Coordinates of C-alpha atoms in Angstrom, one line a residue:
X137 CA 68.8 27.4 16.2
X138 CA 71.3 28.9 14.0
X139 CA 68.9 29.9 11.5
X140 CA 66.4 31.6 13.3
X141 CA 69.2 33.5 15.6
X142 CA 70.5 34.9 12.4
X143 CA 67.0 36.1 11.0
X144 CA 66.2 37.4 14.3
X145 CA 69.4 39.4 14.4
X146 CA 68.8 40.8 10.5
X147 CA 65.3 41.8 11.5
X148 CA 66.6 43.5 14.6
X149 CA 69.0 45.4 12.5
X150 CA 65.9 47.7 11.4
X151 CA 68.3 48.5 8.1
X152 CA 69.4 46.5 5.7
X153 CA 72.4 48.3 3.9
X154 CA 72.7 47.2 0.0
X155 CA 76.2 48.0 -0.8
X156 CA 77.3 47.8 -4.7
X157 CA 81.1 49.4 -5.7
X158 CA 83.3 49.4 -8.7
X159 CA 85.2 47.6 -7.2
X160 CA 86.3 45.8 -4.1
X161 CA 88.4 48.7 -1.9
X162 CA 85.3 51.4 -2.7
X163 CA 82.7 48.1 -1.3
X164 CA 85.1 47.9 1.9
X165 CA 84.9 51.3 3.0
X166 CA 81.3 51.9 2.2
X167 CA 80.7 49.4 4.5
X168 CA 83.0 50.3 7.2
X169 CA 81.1 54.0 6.8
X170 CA 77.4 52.6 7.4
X171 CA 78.7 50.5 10.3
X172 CA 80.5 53.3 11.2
X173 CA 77.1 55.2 11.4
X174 CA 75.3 52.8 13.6
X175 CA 73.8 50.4 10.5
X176 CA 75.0 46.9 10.9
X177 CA 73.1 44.7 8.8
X178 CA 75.1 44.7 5.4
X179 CA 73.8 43.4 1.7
X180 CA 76.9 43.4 0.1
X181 CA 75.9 42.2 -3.5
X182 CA 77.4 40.0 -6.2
X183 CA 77.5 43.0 -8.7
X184 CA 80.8 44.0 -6.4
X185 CA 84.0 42.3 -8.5
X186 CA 85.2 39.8 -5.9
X187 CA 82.0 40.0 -3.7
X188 CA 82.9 37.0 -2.2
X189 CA 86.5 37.8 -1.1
X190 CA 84.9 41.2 0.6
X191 CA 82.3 39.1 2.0
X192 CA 85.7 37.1 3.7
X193 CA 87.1 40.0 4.4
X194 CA 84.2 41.8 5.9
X195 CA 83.3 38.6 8.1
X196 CA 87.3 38.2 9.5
X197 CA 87.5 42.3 10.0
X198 CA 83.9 42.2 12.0
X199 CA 84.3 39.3 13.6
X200 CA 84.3 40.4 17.6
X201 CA 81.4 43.1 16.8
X202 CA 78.1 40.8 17.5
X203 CA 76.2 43.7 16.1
X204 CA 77.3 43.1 12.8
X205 CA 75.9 41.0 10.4
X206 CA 77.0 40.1 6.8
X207 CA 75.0 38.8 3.9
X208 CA 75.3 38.7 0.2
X209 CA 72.7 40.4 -2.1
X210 CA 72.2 40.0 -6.4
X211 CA 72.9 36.4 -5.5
X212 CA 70.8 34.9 -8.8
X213 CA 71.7 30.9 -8.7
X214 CA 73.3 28.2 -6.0
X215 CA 76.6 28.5 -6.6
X216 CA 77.1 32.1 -6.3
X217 CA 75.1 31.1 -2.8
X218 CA 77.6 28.6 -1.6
X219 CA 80.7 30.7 -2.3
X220 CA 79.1 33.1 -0.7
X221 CA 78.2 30.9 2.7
X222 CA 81.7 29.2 2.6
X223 CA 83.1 32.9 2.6
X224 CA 81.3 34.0 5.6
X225 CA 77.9 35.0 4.4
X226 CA 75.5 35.1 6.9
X227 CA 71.9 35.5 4.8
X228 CA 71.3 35.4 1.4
X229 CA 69.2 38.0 -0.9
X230 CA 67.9 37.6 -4.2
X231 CA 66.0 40.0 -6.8
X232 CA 63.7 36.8 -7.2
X233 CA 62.9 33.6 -6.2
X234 CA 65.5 30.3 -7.2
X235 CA 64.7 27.1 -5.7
X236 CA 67.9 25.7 -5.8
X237 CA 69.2 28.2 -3.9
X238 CA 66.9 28.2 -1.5
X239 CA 67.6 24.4 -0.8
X240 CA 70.9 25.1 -0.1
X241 CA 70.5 27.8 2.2
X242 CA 68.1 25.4 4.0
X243 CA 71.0 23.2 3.8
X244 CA 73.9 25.4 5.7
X245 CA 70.7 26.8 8.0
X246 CA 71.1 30.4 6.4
X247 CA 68.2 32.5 5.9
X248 CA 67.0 33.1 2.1
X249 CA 65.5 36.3 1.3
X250 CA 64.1 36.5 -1.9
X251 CA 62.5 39.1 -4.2
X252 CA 58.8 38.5 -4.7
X253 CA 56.3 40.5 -6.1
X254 CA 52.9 38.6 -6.4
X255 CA 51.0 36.4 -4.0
X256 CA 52.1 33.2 -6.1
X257 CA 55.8 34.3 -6.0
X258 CA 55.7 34.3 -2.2
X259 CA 53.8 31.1 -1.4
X260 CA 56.7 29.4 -3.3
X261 CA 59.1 31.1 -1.6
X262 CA 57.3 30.2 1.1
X263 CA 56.8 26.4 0.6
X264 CA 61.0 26.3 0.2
X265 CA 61.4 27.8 3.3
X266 CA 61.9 31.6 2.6
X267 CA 62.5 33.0 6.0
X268 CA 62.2 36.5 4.8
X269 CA 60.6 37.9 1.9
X270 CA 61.9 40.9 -0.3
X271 CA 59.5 42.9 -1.7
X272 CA 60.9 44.1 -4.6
X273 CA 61.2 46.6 -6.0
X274 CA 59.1 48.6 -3.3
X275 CA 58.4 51.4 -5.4
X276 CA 56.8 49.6 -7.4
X277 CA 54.6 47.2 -5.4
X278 CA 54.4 50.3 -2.7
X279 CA 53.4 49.9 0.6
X280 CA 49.7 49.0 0.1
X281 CA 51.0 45.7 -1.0
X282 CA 52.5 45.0 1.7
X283 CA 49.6 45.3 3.3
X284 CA 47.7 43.2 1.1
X285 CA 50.0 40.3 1.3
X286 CA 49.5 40.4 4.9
X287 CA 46.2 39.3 4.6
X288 CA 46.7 35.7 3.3
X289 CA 50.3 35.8 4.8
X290 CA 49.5 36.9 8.1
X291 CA 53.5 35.9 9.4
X292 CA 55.7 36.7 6.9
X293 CA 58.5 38.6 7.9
X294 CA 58.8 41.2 4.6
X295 CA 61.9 43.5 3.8
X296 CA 60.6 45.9 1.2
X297 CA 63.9 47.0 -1.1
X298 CA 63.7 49.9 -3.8
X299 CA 62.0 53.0 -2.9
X300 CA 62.9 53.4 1.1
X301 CA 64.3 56.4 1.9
X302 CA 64.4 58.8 5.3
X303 CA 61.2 60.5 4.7
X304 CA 58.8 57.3 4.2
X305 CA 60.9 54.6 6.1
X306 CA 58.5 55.2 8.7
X307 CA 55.6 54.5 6.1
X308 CA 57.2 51.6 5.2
X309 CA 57.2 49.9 8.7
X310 CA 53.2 51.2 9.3
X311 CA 52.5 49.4 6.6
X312 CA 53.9 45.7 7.9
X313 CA 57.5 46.1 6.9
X314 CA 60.4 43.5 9.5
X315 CA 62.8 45.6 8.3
X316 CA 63.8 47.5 4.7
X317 CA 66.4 47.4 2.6
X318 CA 68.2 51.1 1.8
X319 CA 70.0 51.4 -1.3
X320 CA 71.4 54.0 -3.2
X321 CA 69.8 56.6 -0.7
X322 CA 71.8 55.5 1.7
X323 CA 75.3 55.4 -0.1
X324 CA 75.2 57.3 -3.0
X325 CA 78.3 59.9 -1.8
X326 CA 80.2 56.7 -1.8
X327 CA 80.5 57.0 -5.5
X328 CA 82.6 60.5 -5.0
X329 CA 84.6 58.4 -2.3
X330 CA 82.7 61.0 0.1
X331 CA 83.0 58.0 3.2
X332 CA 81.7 60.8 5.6
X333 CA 78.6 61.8 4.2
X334 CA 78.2 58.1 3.9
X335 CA 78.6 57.9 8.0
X336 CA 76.5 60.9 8.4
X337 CA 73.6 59.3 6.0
X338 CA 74.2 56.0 8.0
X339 CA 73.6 58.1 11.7
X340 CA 70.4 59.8 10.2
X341 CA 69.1 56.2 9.3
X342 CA 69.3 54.5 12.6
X343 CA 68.3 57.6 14.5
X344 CA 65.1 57.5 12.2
X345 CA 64.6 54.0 13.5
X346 CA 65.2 54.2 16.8
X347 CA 62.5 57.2 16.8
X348 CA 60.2 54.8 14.8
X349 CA 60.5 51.9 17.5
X350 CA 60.3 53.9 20.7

């Protein structure tokens, strides 16, 4: 039941945050402001120099907080996957589809959430056991697609990544959306070490989504 506990939780979560940094003490601390501001579903990508030694020290610091949950996002082939698992990782988000990797997140019982944007991308995905897709990048298949794919893919779970932001998150979910992905939207003061604004942004988020689910 592992697996499906930890994709329930992420879709749960309403927010997927995708933290990037320079490097590894800016990643930390944008991620302790967004959990800080209520989101506790963190991407924390591979672009991030030593993404999987935040990942472990992420998973030890939040370890007691069952609200939190810890992924790794930008992961592009299996061994990036398994460092990342072994470290703590608790789902696993590509820009697009690998096989491999999705066998071995099969393997540990980790859900695999890759980027797809065509019908054929996603019954792959699909026939290795995708548990969630990424549509990506959002603003560029838009929300109609999501839409479309519904119609042959009736049960996909679908996290649309690249384009959400406050003002049409709520578009997003209309339109079929699990649960989206939020970017650079949601952490761009991080980048003027502005952790604050990055709490505040964080707070305006999950108050969106609360008001979207009620």
């Amino acid at each position: 039941m592992q697996k499906a506990d930890l994709l329930n939780k992420l879709v749960k979560s309403g927010v997927v945050a995708v933290i990037r940094g320079d490097n590894k003490e800016q990643a930390i601390k944008t991620v302790d402001a967004v959990i800080e501001g209520g989101i506790t579903a963190i991407e924390l990508t591979f672009t991030v120099p030593g993404a999987d030694e935040v990942i472990s020290t992420l998973t030890e610091k939040y370890k007691d907080n069952d609200k939190v949950i810890i992924g790794a996002g930008t992961v592009l082939e299996p061994t990036s996957a398994r460092l990342a698992i072994i470290n703590g990782a608790k789902f696993i988000v590509s820009p697009s589809f690998n096989k491999e990797v999705a066998k071995l997140c099969n393997l540990y019982c980790i859900p695999y959430t890759p980027g797809c944007l065509t019908p054929e991308e996603i019954q792959t995905a699909l026939t290795y056991g995708a548990d969630l897709i990424k549509v990506f990048p959002g603003n560029v298949a838009g929300m109609g697609a999501i839409k479309a794919f519904k119609g042959p893919f009736p049960y996909i779970n679908i996290m649309p990544t690249g384009g959400v932001n406050l003002e049409n998150m709520e578009k997003w979910f209309e339109a079929g959306a699990s649960v989206v992905g939020a970017g650079s939207n949601l952490t761009k003061d991080a980048k003027d070490n502005n952790y604050a604004a990055v709490t505040e942004m964080a707070r305006k988020y999950r108050a969106k989504y609360e008001s979207i689910m009620l």
